[in-house]
Coordinates of C-alpha atoms in Angstrom, one line a residue:
X1214 CA -16.2 -24.7 16.0
X1215 CA -13.1 -26.7 17.0
X1216 CA -9.8 -25.2 18.3
X1217 CA -7.7 -25.2 15.8
X1218 CA -4.4 -25.0 18.7
X1219 CA -6.0 -28.5 19.6
X1220 CA -4.4 -30.1 15.8
X1221 CA -1.2 -28.0 15.6
X1222 CA 2.0 -30.5 15.4
X1223 CA -0.9 -33.3 14.4
X1224 CA -3.1 -32.9 11.5
X1225 CA -2.3 -31.6 8.2
X1226 CA -4.7 -28.6 6.9
X1227 CA -5.2 -27.1 3.9
X1228 CA -6.0 -22.9 3.1
X1229 CA -8.3 -21.8 1.0
X1230 CA -6.5 -20.3 -2.0
X1231 CA -6.6 -16.5 -2.4
X1232 CA -9.6 -15.4 -4.1
X1233 CA -8.1 -11.9 -6.4
X1234 CA -7.5 -14.2 -9.4
X1235 CA -10.9 -15.8 -9.3
X1236 CA -12.6 -12.5 -9.0
X1237 CA -10.5 -9.9 -11.0
X1238 CA -11.4 -12.4 -14.0
X1239 CA -14.9 -11.6 -13.1
X1240 CA -14.3 -7.9 -13.6
X1241 CA -13.9 -7.2 -9.7
X1242 CA -11.3 -4.5 -9.0
X1243 CA -9.7 -6.4 -6.1
X1244 CA -7.6 -4.1 -4.1
X1245 CA -11.0 -1.3 -4.4
X1246 CA -13.6 -3.3 -3.9
X1247 CA -12.5 -6.6 -1.9
X1248 CA -14.1 -6.5 1.2
X1249 CA -16.9 -4.0 -0.3
X1250 CA -17.7 -7.5 -2.3
X1251 CA -18.5 -9.5 0.6
X1252 CA -21.2 -6.8 1.5
X1253 CA -23.1 -6.1 -1.6
X1254 CA -22.7 -9.3 -3.6
X1255 CA -22.1 -12.1 -1.2
X1256 CA -23.3 -14.9 -4.0
X1257 CA -20.3 -14.2 -5.8
X1258 CA -17.5 -14.5 -3.2
X1259 CA -19.7 -17.4 -1.0
X1260 CA -20.0 -19.5 -4.7
X1261 CA -15.9 -18.8 -5.0
X1262 CA -15.7 -19.7 -1.7
X1263 CA -17.9 -22.8 -2.0
X1264 CA -15.9 -24.7 -4.6
X1265 CA -12.4 -24.1 -2.2
X1266 CA -14.9 -26.2 0.2
X1267 CA -15.9 -28.9 -2.2
X1268 CA -12.1 -29.1 -2.8
X1269 CA -11.3 -30.0 0.4
X1270 CA -9.9 -27.2 2.1
X1271 CA -10.3 -27.4 6.0
X1272 CA -10.0 -23.3 6.8
X1273 CA -11.7 -21.2 4.6
X1274 CA -10.1 -17.9 4.6
X1275 CA -12.2 -14.3 4.5
X1276 CA -12.0 -12.0 2.0
X1277 CA -10.5 -9.4 4.1
X1278 CA -7.2 -8.4 3.3
X1279 CA -7.4 -5.2 3.1
X1280 CA -9.4 -4.4 5.8
X1281 CA -7.6 -2.1 8.0
X1282 CA -8.4 1.3 8.4
X1283 CA -5.9 2.6 6.1
X1284 CA -6.6 0.6 3.2
X1285 CA -10.7 1.0 3.9
X1286 CA -10.1 4.6 3.4
X1287 CA -9.0 4.3 -0.3
X1288 CA -12.3 3.3 -1.3
X1289 CA -14.0 5.4 1.2
X1290 CA -15.5 2.8 3.4
X1291 CA -13.4 3.0 7.0
X1292 CA -16.2 3.8 8.6
X1293 CA -18.4 0.9 7.5
X1294 CA -15.4 -1.7 9.1
X1295 CA -17.6 -3.5 11.5
X1296 CA -20.2 -3.6 9.0
X1297 CA -17.5 -5.3 6.4
X1298 CA -16.2 -7.9 9.0
X1299 CA -20.1 -8.9 9.5
X1300 CA -20.8 -9.5 6.2
X1301 CA -16.8 -11.2 4.6
X1302 CA -17.6 -13.9 8.4
X1303 CA -21.3 -14.3 7.3
X1304 CA -20.0 -15.6 3.9
X1305 CA -17.2 -18.1 5.4
X1306 CA -20.0 -19.5 8.1
X1307 CA -22.6 -20.1 5.8
X1308 CA -19.9 -22.8 4.2
X1309 CA -19.6 -24.3 7.7
X1310 CA -16.1 -25.0 7.0
X1311 CA -13.7 -26.8 10.0
X1312 CA -11.8 -23.6 10.8
X1313 CA -12.6 -19.9 10.0
X1314 CA -9.5 -17.8 9.5
X1315 CA -9.7 -13.7 9.6
X1316 CA -7.5 -12.7 7.0
X1317 CA -5.8 -9.3 7.5
X1318 CA -3.0 -7.5 5.1
X1319 CA -0.5 -4.9 5.4
X1320 CA -1.7 -1.4 6.2
X1321 CA 0.4 0.2 3.6
X1322 CA 1.0 3.0 5.7
X1323 CA 4.9 4.2 5.7
X1324 CA 6.7 3.0 8.7
X1325 CA 9.5 4.5 9.8
X1326 CA 11.2 2.3 12.1
X1327 CA 13.3 5.1 14.3
X1328 CA 9.9 6.3 14.9
X1329 CA 8.3 5.4 17.8
X1330 CA 4.8 7.6 16.5
X1331 CA 5.1 5.7 12.9
X1332 CA 5.2 2.1 15.0
X1333 CA 2.3 3.1 16.7
X1334 CA 0.1 4.0 14.3
X1335 CA 1.2 0.9 12.4
X1336 CA 0.6 -0.8 15.8
X1337 CA -2.8 0.5 16.4
X1338 CA -3.9 -0.2 12.4
X1339 CA -3.9 -3.5 12.9
X1340 CA -5.5 -3.5 16.9
X1341 CA -7.9 -2.1 15.5
X1342 CA -9.0 -4.8 12.8
X1343 CA -8.9 -7.1 15.0
X1344 CA -11.1 -4.5 17.8
X1345 CA -13.5 -4.8 14.4
X1346 CA -14.6 -8.6 15.4
X1347 CA -16.6 -7.6 17.9
X1348 CA -16.2 -10.8 19.9
X1349 CA -17.3 -12.9 16.9
X1350 CA -16.0 -16.4 16.8
X1351 CA -12.8 -17.1 14.7
X1352 CA -10.1 -19.6 14.7
X1353 CA -7.1 -17.9 13.9
X1354 CA -5.6 -14.8 12.4
X1355 CA -4.1 -14.6 9.0
X1356 CA -1.5 -12.8 8.5
X1357 CA -0.5 -12.5 5.1
X1358 CA 0.9 -10.7 2.4
X1359 CA 3.8 -9.2 4.4
X1360 CA 7.7 -8.0 2.8
X1361 CA 9.1 -6.6 5.5
X1362 CA 9.4 -8.5 8.8
X1363 CA 9.0 -4.8 10.4
X1364 CA 5.4 -4.6 9.2
X1365 CA 4.5 -7.6 10.4
X1366 CA 6.1 -7.8 14.1
X1367 CA 3.8 -4.3 13.7
X1368 CA 0.8 -6.2 12.9
X1369 CA 1.5 -8.6 15.7
X1370 CA 2.1 -6.1 18.4
X1371 CA -1.3 -4.8 17.2
X1372 CA -3.2 -8.2 17.4
X1373 CA -1.5 -9.4 20.9
X1374 CA -2.3 -5.6 22.0
X1375 CA -6.5 -6.8 21.8
X1376 CA -6.6 -10.3 21.5
X1377 CA -5.0 -13.8 22.6
X1378 CA -6.0 -15.3 19.3
X1379 CA -4.1 -17.8 17.6
X1380 CA -1.8 -15.8 14.8
X1381 CA -0.9 -17.2 11.7
X1382 CA 2.0 -14.8 10.5
X1383 CA 2.8 -15.2 6.7
X1384 CA 6.0 -13.1 5.0
X1385 CA 6.8 -13.0 1.4
X1386 CA 9.8 -14.3 0.5
X1387 CA 12.0 -13.4 -2.2
X1388 CA 14.7 -14.9 -4.1
X1389 CA 18.7 -13.8 -3.8
X1390 CA 21.0 -13.1 -6.6
X1391 CA 22.1 -17.0 -6.2
X1392 CA 18.2 -17.8 -6.5
X1393 CA 18.0 -19.2 -2.8
X1394 CA 14.3 -18.1 -1.3
X1395 CA 15.5 -15.8 1.5
X1396 CA 13.5 -13.3 3.9
X1397 CA 13.4 -9.2 3.1
X1398 CA 16.1 -8.6 5.6
X1399 CA 17.9 -10.9 8.1
X1400 CA 17.7 -14.9 8.4
X1401 CA 14.9 -17.5 8.6
X1402 CA 16.4 -18.3 12.3
X1403 CA 16.6 -14.6 13.2
X1404 CA 12.7 -14.2 11.7
X1405 CA 11.3 -17.4 13.3
X1406 CA 12.8 -16.0 16.5
X1407 CA 11.3 -12.6 16.4
X1408 CA 7.7 -14.1 15.5
X1409 CA 7.9 -16.1 18.4
X1410 CA 8.7 -13.5 20.3
X1411 CA 5.9 -11.1 19.6
X1412 CA 3.3 -13.8 20.1
X1413 CA 3.0 -15.7 16.2
X1414 CA 1.2 -19.2 16.8
X1415 CA 1.8 -20.3 13.3
X1416 CA 5.2 -19.0 11.4
X1417 CA 4.9 -19.0 7.1
X1418 CA 5.9 -17.7 4.3
X1419 CA 4.5 -17.2 0.8
X1420 CA 6.6 -17.9 -2.3
X1421 CA 6.6 -18.8 -6.0
X1422 CA 9.8 -20.7 -5.8
X1423 CA 9.9 -24.4 -7.2
X1424 CA 9.2 -27.0 -4.1
X1425 CA 12.8 -28.4 -3.3
X1426 CA 13.9 -25.0 -2.3
X1427 CA 10.6 -24.2 -0.3
X1428 CA 11.2 -27.4 1.3
X1429 CA 14.4 -26.1 2.5
X1430 CA 12.5 -22.8 4.0
X1431 CA 10.5 -25.0 6.0
X1432 CA 13.2 -27.0 7.2
X1433 CA 15.3 -23.9 8.6
X1434 CA 12.2 -22.9 10.5
X1435 CA 11.8 -26.2 11.9
X1436 CA 15.2 -26.0 12.9
X1437 CA 14.8 -22.4 14.2
X1438 CA 12.0 -22.6 16.2
X1439 CA 9.0 -25.0 18.0
X1440 CA 6.2 -23.5 16.1
X1441 CA 3.8 -24.9 13.3
X1442 CA 5.0 -24.0 9.7
X1443 CA 2.5 -22.9 7.2
X1444 CA 3.4 -22.6 3.2
X1445 CA 1.6 -20.6 0.7
X1446 CA 2.9 -21.7 -2.8
X1447 CA 2.4 -18.7 -5.8
X1448 CA 0.9 -19.6 -8.5
X1449 CA 2.2 -18.0 -12.0
X1450 CA 0.4 -16.4 -14.8
X1451 CA -1.1 -19.3 -16.0
X1452 CA -0.2 -20.4 -20.1
X1453 CA -1.7 -23.1 -21.8
X1454 CA 1.2 -23.7 -24.0
X1455 CA 3.2 -24.4 -20.9
X1456 CA 4.2 -28.0 -20.8
X1457 CA 6.6 -28.3 -18.0
X1458 CA 7.7 -26.6 -15.0
X1459 CA 9.9 -24.0 -14.8
X1460 CA 11.9 -21.9 -12.0
X1461 CA 9.8 -18.9 -13.3
X1462 CA 6.9 -20.6 -12.8
X1463 CA 7.2 -24.0 -10.8
X1464 CA 3.4 -24.7 -10.6
X1465 CA 1.8 -24.3 -14.0
X1466 CA -0.7 -26.4 -13.4
X1467 CA -2.5 -28.4 -10.4
X1468 CA -0.7 -31.4 -10.9
X1469 CA 2.1 -30.3 -9.6
X1470 CA 1.1 -29.2 -6.3
X1471 CA 0.5 -33.0 -5.5
X1472 CA 4.5 -33.4 -5.5
X1473 CA 4.7 -30.2 -3.9
X1474 CA 2.6 -30.9 -1.0
X1475 CA 4.4 -34.0 -0.9
X1476 CA 7.8 -32.4 -0.4
X1477 CA 6.7 -29.9 2.0
X1478 CA 4.8 -32.2 4.5
X1479 CA 8.1 -34.2 4.4
X1480 CA 9.7 -31.1 5.1
X1481 CA 7.8 -30.4 8.5
X1482 CA 5.0 -28.2 6.8
X1483 CA 1.8 -28.5 8.5
X1484 CA -0.6 -25.7 6.8
X1485 CA -0.6 -25.4 3.1
X1486 CA -2.2 -22.9 0.9
X1487 CA -2.5 -22.0 -3.0
X1488 CA -1.9 -18.3 -4.1
X1489 CA -1.0 -16.2 -7.0
X1490 CA -3.4 -16.6 -10.1
X1491 CA -4.4 -20.1 -8.5
X1492 CA -8.1 -21.6 -9.2
X1493 CA -10.0 -23.9 -6.9
X1494 CA -8.3 -27.4 -8.1
X1495 CA -5.2 -26.3 -6.6
X1496 CA -6.2 -26.1 -3.5
X1497 CA -7.9 -29.9 -4.9
X1498 CA -4.6 -31.0 -5.7
X1499 CA -3.3 -29.8 -1.9
X1500 CA -5.9 -31.7 -0.2
X1501 CA -5.3 -34.6 -2.3
X1502 CA -1.8 -35.4 -1.4
X1503 CA -2.0 -34.3 2.5
X1504 CA -5.6 -35.5 3.4
X1505 CA -5.9 -37.1 6.3
X1506 CA -2.2 -37.1 7.2
X1507 CA -0.5 -36.6 10.1
X1508 CA 2.4 -33.8 10.2
X1509 CA 5.6 -35.5 10.1
X1510 CA 7.7 -35.3 13.9
X1511 CA 11.4 -34.7 13.7
X1512 CA 12.1 -38.4 14.5
X1513 CA 10.2 -39.2 11.5

């Protein structure tokens, strides 16, 4: 498996899109059964990921966003974490992707920033999630779905407690009253500094804001740190009656992703992903706009 770090600041790369919407349309209770599905219906997961692979995604992401023990406990699967991780990786590896990213989402535990036991309990959730890999090879850990920077900090601390694997740290952006795209707290510069300090390899964010606003955030992050940048564009609920992009749903069809990818590359992003109610065609559009291109360097 190629070392993804050798491609940092080099090649434009696209991650497989989120599978939640696709699986939900098939009747899957994603929040409860996402990880279990890898074990009991691997062909269903493989078929969904195969479409992402055919669309051209160079990086396939495991269906393990709820793999922390606290999240698995809701479905009484916490004692089967090792088994679920192995099944998820088997599904992804069967498609022979260029790169495999192991996704870990928020553990969901209450977090009290003034309580050391609370912080340790949260940190240990993520440390255990990486221990559950049991030496299996992945290119990187993807920390995604985080809203609060403190939660993401705990996740980074947990991963770095047990591994030096590359980590993509992705936070969900918010829309301020004036429409600006902002982190949950602080500034993008402060967030980038914190992520870099705690061992992130890639700084990322997810947003459903128009491409020009997402590109402005990329520019801020690029000025604040020297790490590669990832952007996940959240697709809103699709409506066949919508004919044009709106501020509420700018990515209403896959074609819009082409222009967004071009704009984000020009701003300095390297890794792109479709999220929300996306389909493989959205991934294909991102690939079509970036495949074969290098990352735009500062001097360009």
